CSV table of C-alpha atoms (C1' of nucleotides) in Angstrom, one decimal:
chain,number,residue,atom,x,y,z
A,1,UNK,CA,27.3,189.5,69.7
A,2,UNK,CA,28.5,186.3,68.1
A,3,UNK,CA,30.6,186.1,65.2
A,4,UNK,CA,30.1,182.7,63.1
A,5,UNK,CA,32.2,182.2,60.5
A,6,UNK,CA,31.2,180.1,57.5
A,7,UNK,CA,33.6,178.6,54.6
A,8,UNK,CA,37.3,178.6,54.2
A,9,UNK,CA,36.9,174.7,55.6
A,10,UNK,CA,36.5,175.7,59.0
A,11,UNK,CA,39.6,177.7,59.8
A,12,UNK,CA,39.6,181.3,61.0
A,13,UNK,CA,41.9,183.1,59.1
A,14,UNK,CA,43.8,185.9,61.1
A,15,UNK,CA,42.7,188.6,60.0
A,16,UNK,CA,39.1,187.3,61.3
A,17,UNK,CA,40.4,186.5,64.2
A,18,UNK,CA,42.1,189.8,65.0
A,19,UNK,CA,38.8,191.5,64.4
A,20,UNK,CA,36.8,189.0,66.7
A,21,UNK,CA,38.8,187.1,69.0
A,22,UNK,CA,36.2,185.3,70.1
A,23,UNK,CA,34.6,184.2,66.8
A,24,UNK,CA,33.9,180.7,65.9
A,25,UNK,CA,34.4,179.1,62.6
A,26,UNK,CA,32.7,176.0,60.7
A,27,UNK,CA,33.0,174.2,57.4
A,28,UNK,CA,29.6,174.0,56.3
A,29,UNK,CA,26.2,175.2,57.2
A,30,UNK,CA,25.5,171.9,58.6
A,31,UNK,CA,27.1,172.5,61.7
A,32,UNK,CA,25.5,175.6,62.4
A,33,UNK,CA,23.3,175.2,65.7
A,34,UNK,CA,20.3,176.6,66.7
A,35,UNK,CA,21.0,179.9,68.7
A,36,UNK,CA,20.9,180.1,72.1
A,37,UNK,CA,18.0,182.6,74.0
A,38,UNK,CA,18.5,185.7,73.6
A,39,UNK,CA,21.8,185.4,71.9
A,40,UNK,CA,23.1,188.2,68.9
A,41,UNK,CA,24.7,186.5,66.3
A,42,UNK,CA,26.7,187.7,62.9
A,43,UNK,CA,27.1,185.1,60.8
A,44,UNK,CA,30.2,185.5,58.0
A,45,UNK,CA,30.0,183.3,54.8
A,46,UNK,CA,33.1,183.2,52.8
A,47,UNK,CA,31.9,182.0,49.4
A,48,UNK,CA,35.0,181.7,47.7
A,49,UNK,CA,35.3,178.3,46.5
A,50,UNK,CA,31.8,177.5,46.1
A,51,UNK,CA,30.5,177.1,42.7
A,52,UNK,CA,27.7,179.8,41.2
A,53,UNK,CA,24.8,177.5,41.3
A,54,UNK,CA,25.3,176.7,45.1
A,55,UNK,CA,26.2,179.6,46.1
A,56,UNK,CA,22.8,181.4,45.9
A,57,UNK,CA,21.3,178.5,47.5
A,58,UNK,CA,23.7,178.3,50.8
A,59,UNK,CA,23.5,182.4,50.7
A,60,UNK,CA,19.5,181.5,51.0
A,61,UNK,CA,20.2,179.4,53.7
A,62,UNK,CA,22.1,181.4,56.0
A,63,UNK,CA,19.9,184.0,55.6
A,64,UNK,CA,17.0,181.7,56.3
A,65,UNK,CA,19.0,181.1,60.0
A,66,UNK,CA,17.1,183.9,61.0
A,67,UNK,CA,20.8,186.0,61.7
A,68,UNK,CA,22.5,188.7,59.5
A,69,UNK,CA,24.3,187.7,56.6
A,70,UNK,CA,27.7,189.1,55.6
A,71,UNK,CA,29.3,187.9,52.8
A,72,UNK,CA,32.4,187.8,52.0
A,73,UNK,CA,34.3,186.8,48.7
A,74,UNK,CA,37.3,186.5,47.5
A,75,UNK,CA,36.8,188.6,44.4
A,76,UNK,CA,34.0,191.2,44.9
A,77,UNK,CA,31.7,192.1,41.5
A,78,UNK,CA,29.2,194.6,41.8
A,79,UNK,CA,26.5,192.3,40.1
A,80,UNK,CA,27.2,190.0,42.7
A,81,UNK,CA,26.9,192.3,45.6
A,82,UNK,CA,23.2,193.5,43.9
A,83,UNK,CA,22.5,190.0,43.8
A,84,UNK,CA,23.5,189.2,47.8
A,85,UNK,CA,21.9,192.2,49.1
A,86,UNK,CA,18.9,192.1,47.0
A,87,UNK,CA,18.1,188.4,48.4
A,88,UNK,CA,18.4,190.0,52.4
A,89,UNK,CA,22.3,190.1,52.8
A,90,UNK,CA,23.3,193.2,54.9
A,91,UNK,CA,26.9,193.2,53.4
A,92,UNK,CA,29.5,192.3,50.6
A,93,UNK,CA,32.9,192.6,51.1
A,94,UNK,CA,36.2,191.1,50.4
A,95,UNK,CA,37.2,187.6,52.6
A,96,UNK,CA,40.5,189.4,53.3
A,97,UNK,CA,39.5,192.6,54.7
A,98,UNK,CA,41.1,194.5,56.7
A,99,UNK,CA,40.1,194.0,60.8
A,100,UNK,CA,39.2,197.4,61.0
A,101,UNK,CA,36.8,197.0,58.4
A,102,UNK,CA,35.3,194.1,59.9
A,103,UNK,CA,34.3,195.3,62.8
A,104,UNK,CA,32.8,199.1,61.1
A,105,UNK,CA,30.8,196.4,59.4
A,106,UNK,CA,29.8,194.8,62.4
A,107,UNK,CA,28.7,198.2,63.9
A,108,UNK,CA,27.1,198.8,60.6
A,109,UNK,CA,25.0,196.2,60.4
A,110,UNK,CA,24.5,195.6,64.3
A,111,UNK,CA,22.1,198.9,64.2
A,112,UNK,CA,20.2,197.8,61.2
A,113,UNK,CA,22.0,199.0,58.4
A,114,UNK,CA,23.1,197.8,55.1
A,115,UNK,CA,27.3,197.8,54.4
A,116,UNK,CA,29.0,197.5,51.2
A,117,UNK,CA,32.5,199.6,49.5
A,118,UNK,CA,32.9,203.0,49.0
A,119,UNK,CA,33.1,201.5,45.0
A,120,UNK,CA,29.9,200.0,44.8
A,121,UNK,CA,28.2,202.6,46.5
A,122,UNK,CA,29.3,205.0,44.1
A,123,UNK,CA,28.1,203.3,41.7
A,124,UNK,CA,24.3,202.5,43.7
A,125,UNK,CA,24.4,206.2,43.5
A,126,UNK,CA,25.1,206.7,40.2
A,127,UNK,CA,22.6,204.1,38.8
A,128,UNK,CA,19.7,205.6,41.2
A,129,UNK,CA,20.9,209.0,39.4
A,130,UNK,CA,19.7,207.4,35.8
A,131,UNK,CA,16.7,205.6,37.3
A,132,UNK,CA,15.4,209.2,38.6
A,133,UNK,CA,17.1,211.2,35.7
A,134,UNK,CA,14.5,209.7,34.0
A,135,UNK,CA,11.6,212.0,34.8
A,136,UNK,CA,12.1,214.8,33.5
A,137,UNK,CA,12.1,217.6,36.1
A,138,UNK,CA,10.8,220.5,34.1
A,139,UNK,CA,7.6,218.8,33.9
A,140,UNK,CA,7.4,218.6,37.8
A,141,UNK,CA,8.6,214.9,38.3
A,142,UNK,CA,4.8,213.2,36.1
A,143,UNK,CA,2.9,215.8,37.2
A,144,UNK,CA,2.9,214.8,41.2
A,145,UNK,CA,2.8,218.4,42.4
A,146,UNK,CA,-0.1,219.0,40.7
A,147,UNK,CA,-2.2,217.0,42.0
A,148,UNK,CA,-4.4,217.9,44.9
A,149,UNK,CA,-4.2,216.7,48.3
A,150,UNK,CA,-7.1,214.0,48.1
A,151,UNK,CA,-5.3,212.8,45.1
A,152,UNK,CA,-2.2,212.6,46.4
A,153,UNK,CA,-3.6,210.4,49.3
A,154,UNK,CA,-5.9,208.2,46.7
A,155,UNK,CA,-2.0,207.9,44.5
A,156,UNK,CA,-0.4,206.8,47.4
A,157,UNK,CA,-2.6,203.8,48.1
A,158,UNK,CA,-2.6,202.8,44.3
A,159,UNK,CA,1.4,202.8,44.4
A,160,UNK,CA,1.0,199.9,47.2
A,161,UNK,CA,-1.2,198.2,45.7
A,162,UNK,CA,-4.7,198.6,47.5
A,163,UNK,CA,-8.1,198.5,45.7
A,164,UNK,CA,-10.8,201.0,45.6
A,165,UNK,CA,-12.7,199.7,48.3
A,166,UNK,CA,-9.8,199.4,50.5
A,167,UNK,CA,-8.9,203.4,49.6
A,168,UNK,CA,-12.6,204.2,50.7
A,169,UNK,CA,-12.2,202.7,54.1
A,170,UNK,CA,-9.1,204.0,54.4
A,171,UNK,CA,-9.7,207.5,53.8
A,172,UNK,CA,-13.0,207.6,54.6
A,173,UNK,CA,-14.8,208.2,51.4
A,174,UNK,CA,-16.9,206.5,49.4
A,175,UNK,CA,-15.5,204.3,46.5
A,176,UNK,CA,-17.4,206.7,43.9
A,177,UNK,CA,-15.2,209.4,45.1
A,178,UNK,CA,-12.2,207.5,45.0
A,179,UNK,CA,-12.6,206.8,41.2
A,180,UNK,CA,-13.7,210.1,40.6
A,181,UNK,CA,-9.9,211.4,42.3
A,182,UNK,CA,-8.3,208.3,40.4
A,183,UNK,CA,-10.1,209.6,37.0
A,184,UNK,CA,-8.5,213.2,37.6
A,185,UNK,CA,-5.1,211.5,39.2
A,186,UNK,CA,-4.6,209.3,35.6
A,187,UNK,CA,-5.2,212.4,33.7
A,188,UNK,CA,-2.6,214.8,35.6
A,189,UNK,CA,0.3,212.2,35.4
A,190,UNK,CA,-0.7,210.8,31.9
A,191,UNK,CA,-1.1,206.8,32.8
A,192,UNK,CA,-4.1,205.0,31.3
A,193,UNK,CA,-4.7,202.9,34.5
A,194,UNK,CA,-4.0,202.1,37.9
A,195,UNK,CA,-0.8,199.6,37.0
A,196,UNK,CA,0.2,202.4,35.2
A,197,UNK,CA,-0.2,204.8,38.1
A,198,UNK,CA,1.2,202.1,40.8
A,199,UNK,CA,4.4,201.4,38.5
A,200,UNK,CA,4.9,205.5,37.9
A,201,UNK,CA,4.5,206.4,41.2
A,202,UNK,CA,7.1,204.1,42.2
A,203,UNK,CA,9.6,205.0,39.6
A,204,UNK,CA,9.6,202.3,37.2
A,205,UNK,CA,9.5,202.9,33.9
A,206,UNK,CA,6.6,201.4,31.8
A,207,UNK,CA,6.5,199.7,28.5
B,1,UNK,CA,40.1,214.3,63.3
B,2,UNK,CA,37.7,217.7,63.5
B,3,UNK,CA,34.0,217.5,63.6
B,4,UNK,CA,32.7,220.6,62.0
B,5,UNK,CA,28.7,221.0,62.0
B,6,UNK,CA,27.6,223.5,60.2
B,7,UNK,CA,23.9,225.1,60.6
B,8,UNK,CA,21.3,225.3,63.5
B,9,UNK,CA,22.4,228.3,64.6
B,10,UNK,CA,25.8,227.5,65.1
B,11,UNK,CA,24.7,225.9,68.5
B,12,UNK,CA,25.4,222.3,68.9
B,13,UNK,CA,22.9,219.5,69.6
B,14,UNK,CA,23.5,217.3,73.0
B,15,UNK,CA,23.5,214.3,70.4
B,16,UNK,CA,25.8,216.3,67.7
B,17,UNK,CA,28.3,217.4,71.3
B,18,UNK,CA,28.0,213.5,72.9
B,19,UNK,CA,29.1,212.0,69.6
B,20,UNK,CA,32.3,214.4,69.4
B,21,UNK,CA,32.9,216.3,72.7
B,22,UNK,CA,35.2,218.4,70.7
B,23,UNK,CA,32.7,219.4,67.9
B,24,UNK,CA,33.1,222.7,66.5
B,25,UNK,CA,29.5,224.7,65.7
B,26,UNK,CA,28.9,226.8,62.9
B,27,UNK,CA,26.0,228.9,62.1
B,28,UNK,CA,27.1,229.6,58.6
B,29,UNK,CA,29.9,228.4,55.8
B,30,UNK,CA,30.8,232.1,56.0
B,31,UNK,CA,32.4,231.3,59.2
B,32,UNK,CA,34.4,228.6,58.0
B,33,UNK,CA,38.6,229.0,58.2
B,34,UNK,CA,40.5,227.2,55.8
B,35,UNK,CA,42.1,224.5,57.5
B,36,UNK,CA,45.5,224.1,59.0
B,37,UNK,CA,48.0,221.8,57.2
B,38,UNK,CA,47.4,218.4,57.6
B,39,UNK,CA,44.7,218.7,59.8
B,40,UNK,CA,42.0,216.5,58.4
B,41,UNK,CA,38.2,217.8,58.9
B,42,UNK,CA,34.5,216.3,58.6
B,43,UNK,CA,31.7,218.9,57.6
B,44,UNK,CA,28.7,218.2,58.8
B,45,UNK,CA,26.0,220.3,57.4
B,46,UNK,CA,22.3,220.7,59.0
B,47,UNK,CA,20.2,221.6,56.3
B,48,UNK,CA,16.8,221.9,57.7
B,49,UNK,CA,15.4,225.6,57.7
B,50,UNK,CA,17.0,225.9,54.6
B,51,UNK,CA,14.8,226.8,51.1
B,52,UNK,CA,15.2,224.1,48.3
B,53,UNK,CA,16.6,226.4,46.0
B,54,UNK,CA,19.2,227.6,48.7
B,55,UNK,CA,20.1,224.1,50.4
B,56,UNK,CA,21.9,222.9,47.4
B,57,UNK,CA,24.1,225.6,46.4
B,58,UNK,CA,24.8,225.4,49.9
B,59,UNK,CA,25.9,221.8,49.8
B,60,UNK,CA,28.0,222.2,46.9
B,61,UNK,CA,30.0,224.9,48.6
B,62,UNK,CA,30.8,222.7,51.5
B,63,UNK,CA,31.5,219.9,49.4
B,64,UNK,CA,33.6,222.9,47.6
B,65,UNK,CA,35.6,223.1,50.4
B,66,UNK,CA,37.4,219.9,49.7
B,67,UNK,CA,36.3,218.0,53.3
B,68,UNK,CA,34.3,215.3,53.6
B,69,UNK,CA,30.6,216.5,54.2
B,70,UNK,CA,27.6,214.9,55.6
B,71,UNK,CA,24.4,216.1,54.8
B,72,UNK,CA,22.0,216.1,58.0
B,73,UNK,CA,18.1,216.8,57.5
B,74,UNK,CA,15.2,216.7,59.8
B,75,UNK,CA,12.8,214.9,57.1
B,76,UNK,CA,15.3,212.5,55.6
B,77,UNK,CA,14.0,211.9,52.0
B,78,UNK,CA,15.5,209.2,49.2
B,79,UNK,CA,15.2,211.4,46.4
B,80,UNK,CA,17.0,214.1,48.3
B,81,UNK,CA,19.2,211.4,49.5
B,82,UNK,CA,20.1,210.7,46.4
B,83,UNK,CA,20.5,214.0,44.9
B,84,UNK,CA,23.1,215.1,48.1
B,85,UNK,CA,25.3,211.6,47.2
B,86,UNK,CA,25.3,212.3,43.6
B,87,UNK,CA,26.9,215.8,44.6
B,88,UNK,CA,29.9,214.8,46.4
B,89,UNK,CA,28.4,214.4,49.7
B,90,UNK,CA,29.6,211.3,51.9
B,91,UNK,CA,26.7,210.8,53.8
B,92,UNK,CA,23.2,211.6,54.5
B,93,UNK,CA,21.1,211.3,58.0
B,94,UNK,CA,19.1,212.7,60.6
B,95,UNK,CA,20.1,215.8,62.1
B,96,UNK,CA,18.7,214.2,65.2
B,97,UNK,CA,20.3,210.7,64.5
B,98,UNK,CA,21.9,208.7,68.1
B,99,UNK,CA,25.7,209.8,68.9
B,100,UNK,CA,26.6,206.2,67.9
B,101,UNK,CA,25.1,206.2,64.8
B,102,UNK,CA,26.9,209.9,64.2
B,103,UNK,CA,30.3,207.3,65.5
B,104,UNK,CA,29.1,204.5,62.8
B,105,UNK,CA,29.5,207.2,59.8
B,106,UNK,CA,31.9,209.2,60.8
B,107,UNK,CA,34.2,206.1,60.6
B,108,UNK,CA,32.8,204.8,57.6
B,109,UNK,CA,33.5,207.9,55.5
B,110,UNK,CA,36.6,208.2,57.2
B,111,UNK,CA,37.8,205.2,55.8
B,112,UNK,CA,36.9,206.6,52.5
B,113,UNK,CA,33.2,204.8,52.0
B,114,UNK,CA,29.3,206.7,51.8
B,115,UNK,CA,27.0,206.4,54.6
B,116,UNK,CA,23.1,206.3,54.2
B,117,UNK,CA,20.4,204.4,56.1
B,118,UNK,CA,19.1,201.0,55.9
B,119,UNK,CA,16.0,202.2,54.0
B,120,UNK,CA,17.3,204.3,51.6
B,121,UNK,CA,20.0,201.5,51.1
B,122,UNK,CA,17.5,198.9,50.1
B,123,UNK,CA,15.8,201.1,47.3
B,124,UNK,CA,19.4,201.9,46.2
B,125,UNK,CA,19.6,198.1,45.7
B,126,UNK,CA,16.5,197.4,44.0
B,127,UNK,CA,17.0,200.4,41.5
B,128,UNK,CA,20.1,198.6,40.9
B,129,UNK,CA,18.9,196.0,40.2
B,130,UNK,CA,16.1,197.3,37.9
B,131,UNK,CA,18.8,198.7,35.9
B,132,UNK,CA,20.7,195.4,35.8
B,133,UNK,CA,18.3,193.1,35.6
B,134,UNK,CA,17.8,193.4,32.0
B,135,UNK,CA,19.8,190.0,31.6
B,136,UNK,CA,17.5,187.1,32.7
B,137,UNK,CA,19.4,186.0,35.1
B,138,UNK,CA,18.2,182.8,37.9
B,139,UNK,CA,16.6,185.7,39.9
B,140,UNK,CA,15.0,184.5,43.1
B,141,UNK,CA,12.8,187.3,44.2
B,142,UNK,CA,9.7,185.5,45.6
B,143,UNK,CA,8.7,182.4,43.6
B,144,UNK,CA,9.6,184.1,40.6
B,145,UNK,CA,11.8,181.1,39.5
B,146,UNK,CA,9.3,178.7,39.7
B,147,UNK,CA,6.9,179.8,37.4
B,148,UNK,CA,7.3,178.4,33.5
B,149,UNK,CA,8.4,180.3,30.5
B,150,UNK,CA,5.3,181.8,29.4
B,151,UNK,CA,4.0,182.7,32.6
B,152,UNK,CA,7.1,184.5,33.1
B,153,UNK,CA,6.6,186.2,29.8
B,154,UNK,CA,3.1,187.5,30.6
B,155,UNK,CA,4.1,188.5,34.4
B,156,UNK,CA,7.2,190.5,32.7
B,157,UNK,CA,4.5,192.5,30.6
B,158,UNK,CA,2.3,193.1,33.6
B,159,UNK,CA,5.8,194.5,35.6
B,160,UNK,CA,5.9,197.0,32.9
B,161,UNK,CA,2.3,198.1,32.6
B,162,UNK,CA,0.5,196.2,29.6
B,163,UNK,CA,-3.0,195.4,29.5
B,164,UNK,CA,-4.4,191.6,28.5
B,165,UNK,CA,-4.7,192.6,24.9
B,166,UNK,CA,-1.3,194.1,24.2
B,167,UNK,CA,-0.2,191.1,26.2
B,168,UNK,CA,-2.1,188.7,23.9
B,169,UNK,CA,-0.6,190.6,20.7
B,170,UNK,CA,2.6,191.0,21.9
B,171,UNK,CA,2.9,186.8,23.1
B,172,UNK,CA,0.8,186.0,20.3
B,173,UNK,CA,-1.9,183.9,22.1
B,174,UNK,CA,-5.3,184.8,22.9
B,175,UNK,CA,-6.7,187.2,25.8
B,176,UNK,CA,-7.8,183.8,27.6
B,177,UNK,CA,-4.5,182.2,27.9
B,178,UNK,CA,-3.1,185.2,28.9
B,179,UNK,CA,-5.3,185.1,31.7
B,180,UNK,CA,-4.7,181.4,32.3
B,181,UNK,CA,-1.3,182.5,32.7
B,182,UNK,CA,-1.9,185.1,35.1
B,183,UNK,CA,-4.1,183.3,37.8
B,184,UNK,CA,-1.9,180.9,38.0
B,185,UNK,CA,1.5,183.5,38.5
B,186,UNK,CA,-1.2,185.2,41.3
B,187,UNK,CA,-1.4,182.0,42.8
B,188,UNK,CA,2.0,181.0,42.4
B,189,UNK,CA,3.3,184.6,43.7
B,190,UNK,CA,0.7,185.1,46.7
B,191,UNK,CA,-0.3,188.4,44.8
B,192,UNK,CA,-3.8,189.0,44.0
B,193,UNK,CA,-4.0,191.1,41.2
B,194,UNK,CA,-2.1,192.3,38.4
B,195,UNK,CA,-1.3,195.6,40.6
B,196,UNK,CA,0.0,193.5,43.0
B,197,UNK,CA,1.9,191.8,40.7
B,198,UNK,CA,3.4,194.2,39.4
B,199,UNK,CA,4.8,196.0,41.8
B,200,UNK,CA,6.0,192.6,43.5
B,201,UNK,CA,8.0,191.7,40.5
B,202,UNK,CA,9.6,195.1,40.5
B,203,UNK,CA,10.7,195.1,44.4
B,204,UNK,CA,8.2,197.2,45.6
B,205,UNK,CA,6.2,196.7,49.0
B,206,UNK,CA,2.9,196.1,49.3
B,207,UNK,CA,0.9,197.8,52.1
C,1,DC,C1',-20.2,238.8,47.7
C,2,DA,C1',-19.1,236.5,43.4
C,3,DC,C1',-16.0,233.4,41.1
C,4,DG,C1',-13.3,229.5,40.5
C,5,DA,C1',-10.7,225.5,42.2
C,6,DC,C1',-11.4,221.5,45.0
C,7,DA,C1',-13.9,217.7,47.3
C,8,DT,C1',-17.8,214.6,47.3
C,9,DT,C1',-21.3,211.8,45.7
C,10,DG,C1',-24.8,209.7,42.6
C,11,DG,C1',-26.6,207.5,38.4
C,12,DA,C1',-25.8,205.0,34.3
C,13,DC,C1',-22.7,202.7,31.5
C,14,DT,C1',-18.7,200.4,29.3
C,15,DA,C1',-14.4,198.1,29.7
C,16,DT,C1',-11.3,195.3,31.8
C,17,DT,C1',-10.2,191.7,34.8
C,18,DG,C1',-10.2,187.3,37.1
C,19,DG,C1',-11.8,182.9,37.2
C,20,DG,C1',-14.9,178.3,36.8
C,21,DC,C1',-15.8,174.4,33.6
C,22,DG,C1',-14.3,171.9,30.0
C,23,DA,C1',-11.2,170.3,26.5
C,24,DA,C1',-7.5,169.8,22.8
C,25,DT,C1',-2.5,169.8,22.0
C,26,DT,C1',2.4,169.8,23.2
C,27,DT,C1',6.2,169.0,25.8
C,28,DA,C1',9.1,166.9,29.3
C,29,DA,C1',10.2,163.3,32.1
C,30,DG,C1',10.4,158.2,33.5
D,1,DC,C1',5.2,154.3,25.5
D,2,DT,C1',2.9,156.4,29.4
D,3,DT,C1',2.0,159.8,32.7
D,4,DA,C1',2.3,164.4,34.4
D,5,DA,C1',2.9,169.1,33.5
D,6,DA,C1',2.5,172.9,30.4
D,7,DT,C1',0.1,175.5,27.0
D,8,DT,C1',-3.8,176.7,24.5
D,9,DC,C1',-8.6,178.6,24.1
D,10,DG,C1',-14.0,179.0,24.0
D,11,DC,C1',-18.1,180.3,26.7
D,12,DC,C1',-19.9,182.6,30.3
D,13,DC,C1',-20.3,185.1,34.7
D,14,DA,C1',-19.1,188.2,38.6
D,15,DA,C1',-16.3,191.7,40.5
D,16,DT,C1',-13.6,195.7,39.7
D,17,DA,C1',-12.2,199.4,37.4
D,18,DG,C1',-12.9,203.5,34.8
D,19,DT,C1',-15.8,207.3,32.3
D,20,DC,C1',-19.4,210.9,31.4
D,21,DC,C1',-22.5,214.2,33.0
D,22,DA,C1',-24.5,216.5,36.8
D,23,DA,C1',-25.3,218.4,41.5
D,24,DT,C1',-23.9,220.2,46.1
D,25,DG,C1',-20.9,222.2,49.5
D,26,DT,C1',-16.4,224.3,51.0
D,27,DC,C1',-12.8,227.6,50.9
D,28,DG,C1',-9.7,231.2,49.6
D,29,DT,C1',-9.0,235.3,46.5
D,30,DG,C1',-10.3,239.5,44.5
DNA sequence: CACGACATTGGACTATTGGGCGAATTTAAG
DNA sequence: CTTAAATTCGCCCAATAGTCCAATGTCGTG
């Protein structure tokens, strides 16, 4: 694995380097090079220094290269972080981390995974906490465990956004059938329609 | 640092035994000893074969116990992910999950962060940002900055479940130019309905 | 075995959606 | 001022979606 350093004019700044010895750093995303066959590379873009507008374009950029994106900033904001990940960055940490950190986020993200602080975890958590606070639970989360097993399957397919015709293939049935599941489905969880349905099911709250 | 996994028997998975050759097994918290002064511990419950009702009290007790805990289940679920997080726990896997991936989190909760998968990790980040997003922001989630003002307004009401006529009220413009609007943020968006749609502009993957 | 819940399907309709064709009006940019 | 893009909307048509009522078969419980 190759560690690419982005920003901070080029230079490697030690802490990097104690983390990766071997890492390489460049000024600008110009310079970057196509990658080799078969090579792993991390690439790390320090966006301190780097005004907002730009910023979400050069972030779209690197992670347009194809490798993973960490970045790094000199003064993490959670909003910031949501922002990064949300547009496919698989971290958000501080450009002056600590080498030990580095490289956990390395590992992190080297098997697939997703790395930001303890902090803004906590509070990923506690935001997902009001998002599915919201159904109430006494009423068996909309209704879902009531429904039936066809139902449930015909649901399913509405919440990623298939059509009638495609749930009748899919399950085998005939698309009569599917509306008439669809008809008892909207009842049970109290949505007028299939937006409604494909919103609910997914935890969003309507209008 | 003393890897204490708790449940299955008490017996210790090859994975569990490979990650930490000097794991400790426990078949119940019963069996748990308070620990020594200054040794530091990791808990690391298995909570498959447990009831629903059951496998939370259980949690808390660990978490009671004042060590870290990670919660380990053999049908990792987000809703139960998040419910274990929002408890205390650190992190939350697969009770089968690859001795370095047991490595990866024990190291990131030992440094004080949470641990959970990739997958779970993205919805954490959308829901954030549905509950963030409330300030329209330059958000760049598919070419959802390219559309124009009003097309924007009508795909916001579709995200949230209106029909063409409340849409029409609310915008003040006829059912047709609401639908004027709309083929064109289909086109614009490579969705091809207003389901689609909706789920698109709130994060949500398509099948 | 009878009864009720569930699954399936059909016919007959109604409602909603999505879009083609055409056109008037505004607004933004050069 | 001139051109391009954005916004608006009527008429009309086709495809989808959704509802009501009814019939048939399955399956588990009492």
């Amino acid at each position: 694995m190759k560690h690419i350093f982005v920003g901070h004019g080029g230079r490697l700044r030690p802490r990097w380097q104690e983390a990766f010895p071997d890492a390489q750093g460049l000024s600008s995303l110009f310079e970057l090079t196509p990658a080799r066959e078969g090579e792993k590379r991390m690439l790390w873009f320090d966006i301190s220094n780097t005004s907002a507008q730009e910023r979400m374009a050069l972030v779209n950029q690197c992670i347009a290269s194809g490798s993973p994106v960490i970045v790094m900033s000199s003064l993490p904001n959670d909003d910031e972080a949501y922002e990064m990940l949300r547009n496919g960055a698989y971290g958000y940490c501080h450009n002056v981390a600590a080498p030990s950190q580095l490289v956990e986020i390395s590992q992190v993200v080297e098997h697939g995974g997703l790395w930001v602080g303890a902090a803004v975890m906590r509070r990923l958590v506690s935001m997902a906490n009001r998002v599915s606070a919201d159904k109430p639970k006494d009423s068996n989360i909309y209704g879902l465990n009531e429904l039936t097993h066809k139902e449930l399957d015909v649901a399913k397919q509405v919440a990623v956004g298939a059509t009638n015709k495609e749930i009748a293939e899919q399950l085998h049935m005939s698309e009569r059938t599917v509306k008439a599941h669809l008809s008892s489905v909207f009842d049970k969880m109290a949505v007028r329609d299939r937006v409604q349905l494909a919103l609910t099911m997914n935890n969003v709250k309507l209008h």
